[in-house]
Amino acid sequence: MEKLVIEGGVRLEGELELQGSKNSALPILAAAAVTGETSILKHCPQLRDTDAAMRILRHVGCEAERAGNAVIVRSDAPKQWEIPDALMREMRSSIIFLGALLSRFGRAELSAPGGCDIGLRPIDLHLSALASLGVRTEERCGRLCCSVPNGLHGATVTLPFPSVGATENTLLCAVRAKGETVIRNAAREPEICDLAAFFNGCGAKIRGAGTDTVTVEPAERFRALEFPIMPDRIMAATFLSAAAVTAGTVCLHRAAPQYLVPVLPYFEQAGCVVRVQDDDVLLHAPHRLQSTGLVRTMPYPGFPTDFQASAMVMAAVSQGTSVFVETIFENRFRHVPELQRMGAHITVHNSVAVVEGVPQLCGACVRATDLRAGAALVTAGLAAQGVTQVSCIEHIDRGCERFEHNLSLLGARIERIETDTE
Ligand code: EPZ
């Protein structure tokens, strides 16, 4: 078992190139199975989740190999439309392969996905959107057996909620459907734009990605493509929060600041000086952060739920009281009891958390309960007095590439240790 051990109280300083986006790489790895061509995905982060997606690609008969920070996928001869339970359980995003398999084979068999339990996470919106494109779904012994008896056809899909995953699965099918598809109330996340840009590079015609109405004209024929995965906007915010809670100064390169619009004001309200220059973001933090009042998580371009935990760590050491309202997932305050172990003053009422800032957190032994909660506990450890040990770090490895290495490049005293005790 591995743990991260952090000696707190060190001011972070320096510069870093941002990793590629996990939440863009995963749907694009699935999309690479749809084209039937060779895709070279540059800046594809090396993570537990992308490794799991590559295992699924190989299982269905694609070639998927890593070459430095690129992944090369050849999908000319996939053979398999069934994904075993074990592979599905490795990560929630495996559901994205439903659209890819239906698009390639007109059928798919898989079980409900696993992943971090931050909420119920049903897939009803995925299945109802795909039904509009001609997909028929039967559930047999806990397995979803999907088919397209008359082939995929274009349709107008109106999503009751702008679900990221349901929008992506609809795009994965629409690029091979007969006729045009229109997605209304589509998710507007930048990762949707990146998936659309990938498909457009391969020959599809997708318009309106990033808005609530996306139109898809299927590709007449796909072509091979070399494609740069966008930077990870959540990891950008996470590194900036690490600098903010240590009164540090950091510069992030390849930061795509245009996608950080929902979070940069949060840092400024907390008293940080933020400078954007081309693709770089520089943050200089004050000695003590200020509380920022009310934070409500929302679909993009609202405040990202994936940054809520790290933002709460900033609030925990700020001057004043902050209130967080989590509107996206039902169970996304699992970091709170761990932060309370470190001396944070946080009270939770259902989806509302009230955070009274304290001058200093104390090092403690804490447990990562999911990816973003884990990254937030590491950030808390950087701010705390003394030593913090974070266990269950397999969650962190799902989405943070070489986290301790990158933080130590900014001067953090952090190391990964092998241990046989939790
Ligand atoms: C994506 O998850 C991200 N994952 C999540 O990031 C992110 O938190 C989420 O979008 C919201 O931004 C990836 O991109 C791989 P949704 P996804 O479908 O697609 C409900 C991280 O830490 N819903 O927009 O699963 C659902 O339960 C992860 O990197 C239904 O009810 O998000 C949730 O409450 C965590 N029925 C809400 O919608 C459905 O069929 C948002 O889900 C689908 C979703």
Short mmCIF file of C-alpha atoms and ligand atoms in Angstrom, two decimals:
data_model
loop_
_atom_site.label_atom_id
_atom_site.label_comp_id
_atom_site.label_asym_id
_atom_site.label_seq_id
_atom_site.Cartn_x
_atom_site.Cartn_y
_atom_site.Cartn_z
CA MET A 1 0.00 0.00 0.00
CA GLU A 2 1.25 3.47 -0.79
CA LYS A 3 0.78 6.76 1.05
CA LEU A 4 1.74 10.36 0.40
CA VAL A 5 3.64 12.01 3.26
CA ILE A 6 3.60 15.81 3.28
CA GLU A 7 5.57 18.17 5.48
CA GLY A 8 3.48 21.32 5.55
CA GLY A 9 4.26 25.01 5.90
CA VAL A 10 6.46 25.34 2.80
CA ARG A 11 5.63 28.24 0.46
CA LEU A 12 5.19 26.89 -3.09
CA GLU A 13 7.14 28.69 -5.80
CA GLY A 14 8.00 27.95 -9.43
CA GLU A 15 6.52 26.97 -12.77
CA LEU A 16 4.88 23.89 -14.18
CA GLU A 17 3.56 22.60 -17.52
CA LEU A 18 0.03 21.30 -17.09
CA GLN A 19 -0.92 17.70 -17.78
CA GLY A 20 -3.43 16.78 -20.46
CA SER A 21 -7.07 16.60 -19.37
CA LYS A 22 -8.33 13.28 -17.97
CA ASN A 23 -11.95 14.19 -18.76
CA SER A 24 -11.06 14.98 -22.36
CA ALA A 25 -8.66 12.07 -22.91
CA LEU A 26 -11.20 9.42 -21.82
CA PRO A 27 -13.98 10.26 -24.32
CA ILE A 28 -11.40 10.86 -27.06
CA LEU A 29 -9.81 7.43 -26.44
CA ALA A 30 -13.31 5.97 -26.92
CA ALA A 31 -13.78 8.15 -30.01
CA ALA A 32 -10.55 6.75 -31.48
CA ALA A 33 -12.30 3.35 -31.56
CA VAL A 34 -15.11 4.86 -33.65
CA THR A 35 -13.04 6.18 -36.57
CA GLY A 36 -11.50 2.89 -37.73
CA GLU A 37 -8.29 4.82 -38.36
CA THR A 38 -5.02 5.60 -36.56
CA SER A 39 -5.19 8.37 -33.96
CA ILE A 40 -2.12 9.86 -32.29
CA LEU A 41 -3.30 11.56 -29.10
CA LYS A 42 -0.63 13.91 -27.82
CA HIS A 43 -0.58 15.19 -24.19
CA CYS A 44 -2.59 12.11 -23.18
CA PRO A 45 -2.04 11.99 -19.39
CA GLN A 46 -0.58 8.80 -17.86
CA LEU A 47 -3.21 7.94 -15.25
CA ARG A 48 -4.93 4.88 -13.79
CA ASP A 49 -8.07 5.90 -15.74
CA THR A 50 -6.39 6.33 -19.12
CA ASP A 51 -4.57 3.02 -18.58
CA ALA A 52 -7.97 1.43 -17.87
CA ALA A 53 -9.42 2.94 -21.06
CA MET A 54 -6.48 1.54 -23.04
CA ARG A 55 -7.18 -1.91 -21.56
CA ILE A 56 -10.79 -1.64 -22.77
CA LEU A 57 -9.58 -0.57 -26.24
CA ARG A 58 -7.28 -3.59 -26.43
CA HIS A 59 -10.06 -5.87 -25.16
CA VAL A 60 -12.39 -4.82 -27.98
CA GLY A 61 -9.62 -5.45 -30.50
CA CYS A 62 -7.95 -2.06 -31.04
CA GLU A 63 -4.24 -1.47 -30.72
CA ALA A 64 -3.45 1.10 -28.04
CA GLU A 65 0.12 1.92 -27.08
CA ARG A 66 1.83 4.74 -25.24
CA ALA A 67 4.79 6.62 -26.75
CA GLY A 68 5.96 9.20 -24.22
CA ASN A 69 3.09 11.59 -23.55
CA ALA A 70 1.20 10.37 -26.62
CA VAL A 71 -1.10 7.38 -27.06
CA ILE A 72 -1.45 5.76 -30.49
CA VAL A 73 -4.73 3.98 -31.21
CA ARG A 74 -5.32 1.83 -34.32
CA SER A 75 -8.95 0.82 -34.64
CA ASP A 76 -9.18 -0.66 -38.13
CA ALA A 77 -10.17 -4.16 -36.95
CA PRO A 78 -12.04 -4.21 -33.64
CA LYS A 79 -13.62 -7.61 -32.90
CA GLN A 80 -15.44 -7.36 -29.62
CA TRP A 81 -18.60 -5.44 -28.59
CA GLU A 82 -18.79 -6.90 -25.12
CA ILE A 83 -16.88 -5.42 -22.13
CA PRO A 84 -16.42 -7.67 -19.07
CA ASP A 85 -17.53 -6.57 -15.63
CA ALA A 86 -13.99 -6.29 -14.27
CA LEU A 87 -13.01 -3.69 -16.89
CA MET A 88 -16.27 -1.75 -16.45
CA ARG A 89 -15.83 -1.56 -12.68
CA GLU A 90 -12.37 0.02 -12.97
CA MET A 91 -13.81 3.45 -13.72
CA ARG A 92 -17.12 5.24 -14.09
CA SER A 93 -16.16 6.65 -17.49
CA SER A 94 -16.13 3.17 -19.02
CA ILE A 95 -19.77 3.94 -19.86
CA ILE A 96 -18.41 6.14 -22.64
CA PHE A 97 -17.53 2.96 -24.55
CA LEU A 98 -21.26 2.21 -24.88
CA GLY A 99 -21.55 4.89 -27.56
CA ALA A 100 -18.27 3.86 -29.20
CA LEU A 101 -19.26 0.17 -29.51
CA LEU A 102 -22.78 0.96 -30.77
CA SER A 103 -21.24 3.33 -33.31
CA ARG A 104 -18.77 0.67 -34.56
CA PHE A 105 -20.77 -2.53 -34.23
CA GLY A 106 -24.42 -1.51 -33.88
CA ARG A 107 -24.44 -3.48 -30.64
CA ALA A 108 -22.84 -3.41 -27.20
CA GLU A 109 -22.95 -5.49 -24.04
CA LEU A 110 -21.64 -4.16 -20.74
CA SER A 111 -22.49 -3.76 -17.05
CA ALA A 112 -23.28 -0.61 -15.11
CA PRO A 113 -20.03 1.33 -14.53
CA GLY A 114 -18.18 1.59 -11.22
CA GLY A 115 -15.84 4.39 -10.12
CA CYS A 116 -15.72 6.89 -7.24
CA ASP A 117 -18.97 6.92 -5.30
CA ILE A 118 -19.69 10.64 -5.18
CA GLY A 119 -23.34 10.03 -5.95
CA LEU A 120 -25.96 7.67 -7.40
CA ARG A 121 -24.77 8.41 -10.96
CA PRO A 122 -27.55 6.71 -13.00
CA ILE A 123 -27.22 6.46 -16.82
CA ASP A 124 -30.91 7.02 -17.67
CA LEU A 125 -30.10 10.17 -19.68
CA HIS A 126 -27.53 8.25 -21.74
CA LEU A 127 -30.00 5.47 -22.55
CA SER A 128 -32.90 7.80 -23.38
CA ALA A 129 -30.71 9.95 -25.65
CA LEU A 130 -29.39 6.85 -27.47
CA ALA A 131 -32.93 5.47 -27.81
CA SER A 132 -33.73 8.57 -29.91
CA LEU A 133 -30.97 7.48 -32.33
CA GLY A 134 -32.50 4.01 -32.67
CA VAL A 135 -30.77 2.14 -29.83
CA ARG A 136 -32.74 -0.59 -28.07
CA THR A 137 -31.62 -1.58 -24.57
CA GLU A 138 -32.43 -4.74 -22.62
CA GLU A 139 -31.18 -5.49 -19.16
CA ARG A 140 -30.25 -9.16 -18.63
CA CYS A 141 -28.72 -10.34 -15.35
CA GLY A 142 -27.32 -6.91 -14.56
CA ARG A 143 -25.88 -6.55 -18.02
CA LEU A 144 -26.95 -3.91 -20.52
CA CYS A 145 -27.50 -5.48 -23.93
CA CYS A 146 -27.89 -2.76 -26.54
CA SER A 147 -28.56 -3.07 -30.26
CA VAL A 148 -29.56 -0.91 -33.21
CA PRO A 149 -31.92 -3.12 -35.23
CA ASN A 150 -32.42 -0.56 -38.01
CA GLY A 151 -29.09 1.22 -37.77
CA LEU A 152 -28.29 4.50 -36.07
CA HIS A 153 -30.28 7.44 -37.41
CA GLY A 154 -30.07 11.17 -36.80
CA ALA A 155 -32.58 12.74 -34.39
CA THR A 156 -33.24 15.72 -32.16
CA VAL A 157 -32.22 14.85 -28.62
CA THR A 158 -33.30 17.15 -25.77
CA LEU A 159 -31.44 16.42 -22.54
CA PRO A 160 -33.45 17.12 -19.35
CA PHE A 161 -30.09 17.94 -17.67
CA PRO A 162 -26.87 18.97 -19.50
CA SER A 163 -25.14 15.69 -18.63
CA VAL A 164 -21.51 15.56 -19.83
CA GLY A 165 -21.52 11.80 -20.30
CA ALA A 166 -24.88 11.66 -22.08
CA THR A 167 -23.79 14.43 -24.46
CA GLU A 168 -20.55 12.55 -25.21
CA ASN A 169 -22.28 9.19 -25.81
CA THR A 170 -24.75 10.88 -28.15
CA LEU A 171 -21.88 12.47 -30.11
CA LEU A 172 -20.07 9.11 -30.33
CA CYS A 173 -23.14 7.58 -32.02
CA ALA A 174 -24.27 10.59 -34.05
CA VAL A 175 -20.99 10.76 -36.04
CA ARG A 176 -21.90 7.41 -37.64
CA ALA A 177 -25.71 7.81 -37.75
CA LYS A 178 -27.70 8.29 -40.96
CA GLY A 179 -28.76 11.94 -41.10
CA GLU A 180 -28.24 14.94 -38.86
CA THR A 181 -28.50 14.92 -35.06
CA VAL A 182 -29.28 17.97 -32.93
CA ILE A 183 -28.57 17.86 -29.19
CA ARG A 184 -30.54 20.45 -27.20
CA ASN A 185 -29.56 21.41 -23.62
CA ALA A 186 -26.22 19.79 -24.34
CA ALA A 187 -23.37 19.94 -21.81
CA ARG A 188 -21.15 22.98 -22.52
CA GLU A 189 -18.00 21.71 -20.83
CA PRO A 190 -14.70 22.42 -22.68
CA GLU A 191 -14.15 18.65 -22.87
CA ILE A 192 -17.18 18.47 -25.20
CA CYS A 193 -15.47 21.03 -27.45
CA ASP A 194 -12.29 18.92 -27.46
CA LEU A 195 -14.22 15.76 -28.40
CA ALA A 196 -15.99 17.66 -31.19
CA ALA A 197 -12.65 19.07 -32.40
CA PHE A 198 -11.23 15.54 -32.54
CA PHE A 199 -14.18 14.22 -34.57
CA ASN A 200 -14.09 17.26 -36.89
CA GLY A 201 -10.40 16.61 -37.44
CA CYS A 202 -11.31 13.04 -38.41
CA GLY A 203 -13.98 14.08 -40.91
CA ALA A 204 -17.26 14.68 -39.05
CA LYS A 205 -19.05 18.06 -39.06
CA ILE A 206 -20.01 19.08 -35.53
CA ARG A 207 -21.19 22.65 -34.93
CA GLY A 208 -22.11 24.45 -31.72
CA ALA A 209 -19.94 22.47 -29.27
CA GLY A 210 -19.60 24.57 -26.13
CA THR A 211 -23.12 25.93 -26.55
CA ASP A 212 -26.38 24.29 -25.44
CA THR A 213 -27.27 23.28 -29.00
CA VAL A 214 -24.91 20.95 -30.88
CA THR A 215 -25.53 19.81 -34.47
CA VAL A 216 -23.81 16.72 -35.87
CA GLU A 217 -23.47 15.78 -39.51
CA PRO A 218 -21.98 12.30 -39.71
CA ALA A 219 -18.61 11.73 -41.37
CA GLU A 220 -18.78 10.35 -44.91
CA ARG A 221 -15.41 8.78 -44.21
CA PHE A 222 -13.04 9.13 -41.27
CA ARG A 223 -9.33 9.90 -41.60
CA ALA A 224 -6.27 9.37 -39.42
CA LEU A 225 -5.41 12.22 -37.08
CA GLU A 226 -2.74 13.58 -34.74
CA PHE A 227 -4.54 15.47 -31.99
CA PRO A 228 -3.40 17.44 -28.88
CA ILE A 229 -5.58 16.69 -25.84
CA MET A 230 -6.49 19.96 -24.08
CA PRO A 231 -4.86 20.86 -20.73
CA ASP A 232 -6.58 19.72 -17.53
CA ARG A 233 -8.52 22.74 -16.20
CA ILE A 234 -9.30 21.00 -12.89
CA MET A 235 -5.63 20.19 -12.28
CA ALA A 236 -4.83 23.84 -13.14
CA ALA A 237 -7.22 24.99 -10.40
CA THR A 238 -5.82 22.34 -8.03
CA PHE A 239 -2.20 23.54 -8.43
CA LEU A 240 -3.32 27.18 -8.09
CA SER A 241 -5.12 26.29 -4.84
CA ALA A 242 -1.92 24.63 -3.55
CA ALA A 243 -0.08 27.89 -4.17
CA ALA A 244 -2.93 29.90 -2.62
CA VAL A 245 -2.94 28.00 0.70
CA THR A 246 0.86 28.22 1.07
CA ALA A 247 1.11 31.98 0.30
CA GLY A 248 3.01 30.92 -2.82
CA THR A 249 3.72 32.16 -6.34
CA VAL A 250 3.35 29.78 -9.28
CA CYS A 251 3.16 30.00 -13.03
CA LEU A 252 1.30 27.34 -15.01
CA HIS A 253 2.26 26.83 -18.65
CA ARG A 254 -0.09 25.41 -21.31
CA ALA A 255 -2.91 26.35 -18.90
CA ALA A 256 -5.67 27.24 -21.44
CA PRO A 257 -6.88 30.19 -19.30
CA GLN A 258 -9.97 30.59 -21.47
CA TYR A 259 -11.34 27.47 -19.75
CA LEU A 260 -10.51 28.76 -16.25
CA VAL A 261 -13.00 31.62 -16.40
CA PRO A 262 -15.32 29.94 -13.85
CA VAL A 263 -12.54 29.64 -11.23
CA LEU A 264 -10.06 32.53 -11.61
CA PRO A 265 -12.46 35.05 -9.96
CA TYR A 266 -12.58 32.72 -6.91
CA PHE A 267 -8.81 33.14 -6.46
CA GLU A 268 -9.04 36.92 -6.90
CA GLN A 269 -11.90 37.18 -4.36
CA ALA A 270 -9.71 35.19 -1.95
CA GLY A 271 -7.07 37.92 -2.32
CA CYS A 272 -4.71 36.31 -4.85
CA VAL A 273 -3.18 38.28 -7.71
CA VAL A 274 -3.83 36.41 -10.97
CA ARG A 275 -2.10 37.29 -14.25
CA VAL A 276 -2.94 35.66 -17.57
CA GLN A 277 -0.34 35.91 -20.36
CA ASP A 278 -1.05 33.99 -23.58
CA ASP A 279 -1.36 30.36 -22.43
CA ASP A 280 0.20 30.94 -19.00
CA VAL A 281 -1.45 31.70 -15.67
CA LEU A 282 0.55 33.29 -12.88
CA LEU A 283 -0.79 33.37 -9.33
CA HIS A 284 0.67 35.25 -6.39
CA ALA A 285 -1.03 34.53 -3.06
CA PRO A 286 -1.37 36.82 -0.01
CA HIS A 287 -0.13 35.84 3.45
CA ARG A 288 -3.73 35.01 4.51
CA LEU A 289 -6.66 34.26 2.18
CA GLN A 290 -10.06 35.96 2.49
CA SER A 291 -13.33 34.01 2.54
CA THR A 292 -15.30 34.25 -0.69
CA GLY A 293 -18.86 33.98 0.62
CA LEU A 294 -21.17 31.66 -1.32
CA VAL A 295 -19.91 29.02 -3.78
CA ARG A 296 -22.53 27.03 -5.74
CA THR A 297 -21.36 24.25 -8.05
CA MET A 298 -23.05 24.26 -11.47
CA PRO A 299 -22.62 22.81 -14.95
CA TYR A 300 -20.07 24.70 -17.09
CA PRO A 301 -19.61 27.68 -17.26
CA GLY A 302 -20.68 27.56 -13.60
CA PHE A 303 -18.31 26.72 -10.71
CA PRO A 304 -16.96 23.20 -11.33
CA THR A 305 -17.96 20.51 -8.86
CA ASP A 306 -14.55 18.87 -9.49
CA PHE A 307 -12.83 21.86 -7.89
CA GLN A 308 -15.22 22.12 -4.91
CA ALA A 309 -13.05 20.09 -2.48
CA SER A 310 -9.82 22.02 -3.15
CA ALA A 311 -11.71 25.33 -3.05
CA MET A 312 -13.04 24.27 0.36
CA VAL A 313 -9.48 23.78 1.63
CA MET A 314 -8.78 27.41 0.65
CA ALA A 315 -11.90 28.46 2.58
CA ALA A 316 -10.83 26.34 5.59
CA VAL A 317 -7.70 28.51 6.08
CA SER A 318 -9.30 31.81 5.04
CA GLN A 319 -10.32 34.80 7.14
CA GLY A 320 -14.11 34.59 7.52
CA THR A 321 -16.95 32.21 6.67
CA SER A 322 -17.75 30.60 3.32
CA VAL A 323 -20.76 28.55 2.23
CA PHE A 324 -20.60 25.76 -0.38
CA VAL A 325 -23.71 24.41 -2.12
CA GLU A 326 -23.07 21.19 -4.07
CA THR A 327 -25.78 20.90 -6.75
CA ILE A 328 -24.30 18.24 -9.07
CA PHE A 329 -23.53 15.16 -6.94
CA GLU A 330 -25.34 13.88 -3.84
CA ASN A 331 -22.28 12.64 -1.92
CA ARG A 332 -19.44 15.04 -2.63
CA PHE A 333 -18.50 16.22 0.85
CA ARG A 334 -16.58 13.08 1.79
CA HIS A 335 -13.41 15.15 2.32
CA VAL A 336 -15.09 17.07 5.17
CA PRO A 337 -14.57 14.55 8.02
CA GLU A 338 -10.92 14.19 6.94
CA LEU A 339 -10.42 17.98 6.94
CA GLN A 340 -12.07 18.14 10.37
CA ARG A 341 -9.35 15.72 11.58
CA MET A 342 -6.88 18.42 10.50
CA GLY A 343 -8.68 21.05 12.59
CA ALA A 344 -11.00 22.54 9.96
CA HIS A 345 -14.29 24.07 11.19
CA ILE A 346 -16.89 22.78 8.72
CA THR A 347 -20.54 21.89 9.28
CA VAL A 348 -22.58 20.07 6.66
CA HIS A 349 -26.35 20.15 6.18
CA ASN A 350 -27.32 17.91 3.25
CA SER A 351 -25.82 19.65 0.18
CA VAL A 352 -24.66 22.76 2.08
CA ALA A 353 -21.32 23.11 3.89
CA VAL A 354 -20.53 26.09 6.12
CA VAL A 355 -16.78 26.69 6.47
CA GLU A 356 -15.40 28.97 9.20
CA GLY A 357 -11.79 29.67 8.34
CA VAL A 358 -9.06 28.88 10.90
CA PRO A 359 -5.55 30.41 11.00
CA GLN A 360 -3.84 27.01 10.72
CA LEU A 361 -4.56 23.36 9.97
CA CYS A 362 -2.62 20.57 11.70
CA GLY A 363 -0.99 17.57 10.06
CA ALA A 364 -2.88 14.27 10.52
CA CYS A 365 -3.42 10.81 9.03
CA VAL A 366 -6.24 11.13 6.51
CA ARG A 367 -7.79 8.97 3.81
CA ALA A 368 -8.60 9.84 0.20
CA THR A 369 -12.22 8.85 -0.49
CA ASP A 370 -12.26 9.83 -4.18
CA LEU A 371 -10.04 11.56 -6.73
CA ARG A 372 -10.83 15.23 -6.03
CA ALA A 373 -11.17 14.74 -2.26
CA GLY A 374 -7.73 13.10 -2.28
CA ALA A 375 -6.11 15.97 -4.17
CA ALA A 376 -7.72 18.41 -1.72
CA LEU A 377 -6.29 16.54 1.29
CA VAL A 378 -2.81 16.81 -0.22
CA THR A 379 -3.40 20.57 -0.63
CA ALA A 380 -4.51 20.74 3.02
CA GLY A 381 -1.35 18.88 4.03
CA LEU A 382 0.78 21.50 2.22
CA ALA A 383 -0.91 24.25 4.26
CA ALA A 384 -0.88 22.39 7.58
CA GLN A 385 1.59 22.62 10.42
CA GLY A 386 3.48 19.34 10.81
CA VAL A 387 3.23 16.12 8.82
CA THR A 388 0.17 14.77 7.00
CA GLN A 389 -0.14 11.21 5.71
CA VAL A 390 -2.70 10.59 2.95
CA SER A 391 -3.71 6.97 2.35
CA CYS A 392 -5.88 5.32 -0.36
CA ILE A 393 -3.95 7.36 -2.93
CA GLU A 394 -5.01 5.03 -5.76
CA HIS A 395 -7.91 7.47 -6.04
CA ILE A 396 -5.50 10.35 -6.65
CA ASP A 397 -3.58 8.36 -9.27
CA ARG A 398 -6.78 8.05 -11.25
CA GLY A 399 -6.59 11.70 -12.30
CA CYS A 400 -3.43 13.47 -11.06
CA GLU A 401 -0.37 12.68 -13.19
CA ARG A 402 2.83 12.32 -11.10
CA PHE A 403 1.20 14.53 -8.45
CA GLU A 404 3.95 14.43 -5.82
CA HIS A 405 6.66 14.90 -8.48
CA ASN A 406 4.95 18.01 -9.89
CA LEU A 407 4.32 19.47 -6.44
CA SER A 408 7.95 18.90 -5.46
CA LEU A 409 8.96 20.83 -8.61
CA LEU A 410 7.18 23.75 -6.90
CA GLY A 411 9.16 23.17 -3.69
CA ALA A 412 6.70 20.98 -1.77
CA ARG A 413 8.11 18.51 0.75
CA ILE A 414 6.11 15.47 -0.31
CA GLU A 415 7.00 11.85 -0.94
CA ARG A 416 5.30 8.57 -1.79
CA ILE A 417 6.08 5.76 0.61
CA GLU A 418 5.38 2.06 0.64
CA THR A 419 3.73 0.91 3.85
CA ASP A 420 1.76 -2.07 5.10
CA THR A 421 -0.39 -0.08 7.51
CA GLU A 422 -3.27 2.16 6.50
C1 EPZ B 1 -18.31 14.16 -15.87
O1 EPZ B 1 -18.98 13.07 -15.24
C2 EPZ B 1 -16.89 14.15 -15.29
N1 EPZ B 1 -16.26 12.88 -15.58
C3 EPZ B 1 -16.96 14.35 -13.78
O2 EPZ B 1 -15.63 14.43 -13.29
C4 EPZ B 1 -17.65 15.67 -13.50
O3 EPZ B 1 -17.80 15.83 -12.12
C5 EPZ B 1 -19.04 15.69 -14.16
O4 EPZ B 1 -18.92 15.43 -15.57
C6 EPZ B 1 -19.73 17.03 -14.00
O5 EPZ B 1 -18.94 18.05 -14.49
C7 EPZ B 1 -15.69 12.72 -16.80
O6 EPZ B 1 -15.73 13.55 -17.67
C8 EPZ B 1 -14.99 11.44 -17.05
P1 EPZ B 1 -22.80 14.13 -15.75
P2 EPZ B 1 -20.40 12.55 -15.78
O7 EPZ B 1 -23.35 13.08 -16.64
O8 EPZ B 1 -20.38 12.52 -17.26
C9 EPZ B 1 -26.71 13.04 -13.17
C10 EPZ B 1 -13.79 13.85 -11.93
O9 EPZ B 1 -13.55 14.03 -10.73
N2 EPZ B 1 -27.03 12.13 -14.28
O10 EPZ B 1 -22.75 15.52 -16.25
O11 EPZ B 1 -20.70 11.32 -15.05
C11 EPZ B 1 -25.50 12.53 -12.38
O12 EPZ B 1 -25.87 11.56 -11.45
C12 EPZ B 1 -15.18 13.40 -12.39
O13 EPZ B 1 -12.96 14.01 -12.82
C13 EPZ B 1 -28.23 11.45 -14.27
O14 EPZ B 1 -29.04 11.61 -13.36
O15 EPZ B 1 -21.34 13.73 -15.26
C14 EPZ B 1 -24.97 13.78 -11.76
O16 EPZ B 1 -25.67 14.06 -10.59
C15 EPZ B 1 -16.09 13.12 -11.23
N3 EPZ B 1 -28.49 10.58 -15.27
C16 EPZ B 1 -25.25 14.82 -12.83
O17 EPZ B 1 -26.26 14.29 -13.68
C17 EPZ B 1 -27.60 10.36 -16.30
O18 EPZ B 1 -27.88 9.54 -17.20
C18 EPZ B 1 -24.01 15.17 -13.66
O19 EPZ B 1 -23.60 14.04 -14.36
C19 EPZ B 1 -26.39 11.06 -16.30
C20 EPZ B 1 -26.11 11.93 -15.27
#
